[in-house]
Every structure is written in C-alpha cells, then in structure tokens.
CSV table of C-alpha atoms in Angstrom, one decimal:
chain,number,residue,atom,x,y,z
A,4,MET,CA,22.6,2.0,61.4
A,5,SER,CA,23.2,3.1,57.8
A,6,GLU,CA,20.9,5.4,55.9
A,7,ILE,CA,18.5,3.6,53.5
A,8,LEU,CA,18.8,6.1,50.6
A,9,THR,CA,22.3,7.5,50.4
A,10,LYS,CA,23.5,10.1,47.9
A,11,SER,CA,25.0,7.5,45.7
A,12,ARG,CA,21.9,5.3,45.8
A,13,ALA,CA,19.7,8.3,45.0
A,14,ARG,CA,22.0,9.2,42.1
A,15,ASN,CA,21.8,5.6,40.8
A,16,VAL,CA,18.0,5.6,41.0
A,17,PHE,CA,17.8,8.9,39.1
A,18,TYR,CA,20.2,7.8,36.3
A,19,GLY,CA,18.8,4.3,36.1
A,20,GLY,CA,15.2,5.6,36.1
A,21,SER,CA,16.0,8.2,33.5
A,22,LEU,CA,17.7,5.6,31.2
A,23,PHE,CA,14.8,3.2,31.6
A,24,PHE,CA,12.2,5.8,30.6
A,25,VAL,CA,14.4,7.0,27.7
A,26,VAL,CA,14.5,3.4,26.4
A,27,VAL,CA,10.7,3.1,26.9
A,28,PHE,CA,10.2,6.4,25.0
A,29,VAL,CA,12.3,5.3,22.1
A,30,ALA,CA,10.6,1.9,21.9
A,31,MET,CA,7.2,3.5,21.9
A,32,THR,CA,8.2,6.0,19.3
A,33,ALA,CA,9.5,3.3,17.0
A,34,HIS,CA,6.3,1.2,17.6
A,35,SER,CA,4.1,4.2,16.8
A,36,HIS,CA,6.0,5.0,13.6
A,37,ARG,CA,5.8,1.3,12.5
A,38,TYR,CA,2.1,1.2,13.3
A,39,ILE,CA,1.3,4.4,11.5
A,40,THR,CA,3.2,3.5,8.3
A,41,GLN,CA,2.2,-0.1,8.1
A,42,THR,CA,-1.2,-0.6,9.7
A,43,SER,CA,-3.3,2.6,10.0
A,44,THR,CA,-2.6,4.2,6.7
A,45,ALA,CA,-4.9,4.3,3.8
A,46,GLY,CA,-5.1,1.5,1.3
A,47,MET,CA,-4.7,4.1,-1.5
A,48,GLU,CA,-1.6,6.0,-2.5
A,49,LEU,CA,-1.3,9.6,-1.3
A,50,THR,CA,-1.2,11.3,-4.7
A,51,ASP,CA,-1.0,15.0,-5.7
A,52,GLU,CA,-4.7,14.8,-6.6
A,53,VAL,CA,-5.6,13.6,-3.1
A,54,ARG,CA,-3.5,16.4,-1.6
A,55,GLN,CA,-5.3,18.9,-3.9
A,56,GLY,CA,-8.7,17.4,-2.8
A,57,LYS,CA,-7.7,18.0,0.9
A,58,HIS,CA,-6.9,21.6,0.0
A,59,VAL,CA,-10.4,21.9,-1.6
A,60,TRP,CA,-11.9,20.4,1.6
A,61,GLU,CA,-10.1,22.9,3.8
A,62,ARG,CA,-10.6,25.9,1.5
A,63,HIS,CA,-14.4,25.4,1.5
A,64,SER,CA,-14.5,24.5,5.2
A,65,CYS,CA,-16.4,21.3,4.6
A,66,ILE,CA,-15.7,20.2,8.1
A,67,ASN,CA,-17.9,23.0,9.5
A,68,CYS,CA,-20.9,20.9,8.4
A,69,HIS,CA,-19.6,17.4,7.7
A,70,THR,CA,-17.7,14.9,9.8
A,71,LEU,CA,-14.7,13.1,8.5
A,72,HIS,CA,-14.0,9.9,10.6
A,73,GLY,CA,-16.0,11.4,13.5
A,74,GLU,CA,-14.2,14.8,13.5
A,75,GLY,CA,-16.0,17.9,12.6
A,76,ALA,CA,-19.6,19.2,12.8
A,77,TYR,CA,-22.7,17.0,12.9
A,78,PHE,CA,-24.9,19.2,10.8
A,79,ALA,CA,-24.4,17.1,7.6
A,80,PRO,CA,-23.6,13.5,7.0
A,81,GLU,CA,-20.3,11.7,7.7
A,82,VAL,CA,-18.2,11.6,4.5
A,83,GLY,CA,-15.4,9.3,5.7
A,84,ASN,CA,-17.3,6.4,4.1
A,85,VAL,CA,-19.4,8.2,1.5
A,86,MET,CA,-17.7,6.4,-1.5
A,87,THR,CA,-18.5,3.0,0.0
A,88,ARG,CA,-22.1,4.1,0.6
A,89,TRP,CA,-22.4,5.3,-3.0
A,90,GLY,CA,-20.7,2.1,-4.3
A,91,VAL,CA,-18.0,3.9,-6.2
A,92,LEU,CA,-15.0,3.2,-3.9
A,93,ASP,CA,-13.0,1.4,-6.6
A,94,ASP,CA,-14.2,3.5,-9.5
A,95,PRO,CA,-12.5,7.0,-9.7
A,96,GLU,CA,-14.6,8.1,-12.7
A,97,GLY,CA,-17.8,7.0,-11.0
A,98,ALA,CA,-16.8,8.7,-7.8
A,99,TYR,CA,-16.2,11.9,-9.7
A,100,GLU,CA,-19.6,11.6,-11.5
A,101,MET,CA,-21.5,10.9,-8.3
A,102,LEU,CA,-19.9,13.8,-6.4
A,103,ASP,CA,-20.2,16.2,-9.3
A,104,GLY,CA,-23.9,15.3,-9.7
A,105,TRP,CA,-24.5,15.7,-5.9
A,106,MET,CA,-22.6,19.0,-5.7
A,107,LYS,CA,-24.5,20.4,-8.8
A,108,SER,CA,-27.9,19.5,-7.3
A,109,GLN,CA,-27.3,21.5,-4.1
A,110,PRO,CA,-29.1,23.3,-2.6
A,111,SER,CA,-32.1,21.1,-3.3
A,112,GLY,CA,-34.6,23.7,-2.3
A,113,ILE,CA,-36.7,21.1,-0.4
A,114,GLU,CA,-38.6,22.8,2.4
A,115,GLY,CA,-37.6,21.7,5.9
A,116,ARG,CA,-34.3,19.9,4.8
A,117,ARG,CA,-30.8,21.0,5.6
A,118,GLN,CA,-29.3,22.5,2.6
A,119,MET,CA,-25.8,22.4,1.3
A,120,PRO,CA,-24.7,25.6,-0.4
A,121,TYR,CA,-23.6,25.6,-4.0
A,122,PHE,CA,-19.9,25.7,-4.4
A,123,GLU,CA,-18.6,26.7,-7.8
A,124,LEU,CA,-16.0,24.0,-8.1
A,125,THR,CA,-14.1,23.3,-11.3
A,126,ALA,CA,-14.1,19.8,-12.7
A,127,GLU,CA,-10.5,19.5,-11.6
A,128,GLU,CA,-11.4,20.5,-8.0
A,129,THR,CA,-14.3,18.1,-7.9
A,130,LYS,CA,-12.2,15.2,-9.2
A,131,ALA,CA,-9.6,16.1,-6.6
A,132,LEU,CA,-12.2,16.2,-3.8
A,133,ALA,CA,-13.6,12.8,-5.0
A,134,GLU,CA,-10.1,11.4,-4.9
A,135,PHE,CA,-9.6,12.8,-1.4
A,136,LEU,CA,-12.8,11.2,-0.2
A,137,ARG,CA,-11.9,7.9,-1.9
A,138,TRP,CA,-8.6,8.0,-0.1
A,139,ALA,CA,-10.2,8.9,3.3
A,140,ASP,CA,-12.7,6.0,2.8
A,141,GLN,CA,-9.8,3.5,2.5
A,142,THR,CA,-8.2,4.6,5.7
A,143,ASP,CA,-8.2,1.9,8.5
A,144,THR,CA,-10.6,3.6,11.0
A,145,GLN,CA,-10.9,0.5,13.1
A,146,ASN,CA,-14.7,0.2,12.3
A,147,TRP,CA,-15.6,3.8,12.7
A,148,PRO,CA,-18.2,5.1,12.1
A,149,PRO,CA,-20.2,2.4,13.9
A,150,ASN,CA,-22.9,2.3,11.2
A,151,ASP,CA,-23.0,2.8,7.4
A,152,ALA,CA,-24.7,6.2,7.6
A,153,GLY,CA,-22.1,7.7,9.9
C-alpha cells in the first residue's frame, strides 16, 4: 500500500498553495488600490491648502476633543460633516467665514457648557482648516456618521 502524502505530493501542495495565495494577495492588492483611488476618495481635489489645513488640525490636536469620521475623542462634536451641517459645503468663502466666526467666538463663557479654547489662527490657517474640513466632508464615508449631528 502506497503512502497517501509522499514527499513529491507534499512539495506540490506547498508550491501550489503558495502560488495560489500569492495570486490571491496580488488580486486583493489590485482591488484595494482600485477601490481606494476610484470609490472611497473625496469628491474634492487634494490641494496644498487642504494639506496645510490637515497640518493645522494636527498641530492644534483637534482630534483630542473632536471626532473626524468617528475617529478621535467624543468631547466635542463630529466635524467630518460640519460643512454640510452649516450649509457651506460648496462655498469655500462661506466655509471660511463660518469657521472663522465660530473660532473667534470661542470660548463662549456660557456656564455649564463645554468650552473650546481660543486658538490664535491666522486667516490663512483658518482658510486652510476650512478647506480641510470641506475636503473631509466630501469623503465617501459610507453613511457615517449615522446621524447629522455626528
């Protein structure tokens, strides 16, 4: 009676299985790249101003209080869809004015409310942050957050 798994059969299973999983890995990598570049990207171009706004977001650690598409702290509101909530998604100047007014009114000093600290942002930084938030608002988040308020 012959052995069921000989050395040559084991070698063929190993090489065949390895080749199969390499092909699967390459196919999944290609699919992921295609999906990321064509489906899940923002509807707005990634400009230098958007990049600068991301740097402002990071430098002032906004994510320590706010969430952006569900990531971050839950102390302050979700800002991934703030431009839609404010109605200025398609208006860069309006987005800047709304954000600038909001930032300058903080902290509000209302007793018992969570307070946002005052950040001494330049007009250029505020415009860049507004563009970053507009860009983030146009990212396909697959219906996240589940409600308008985040």
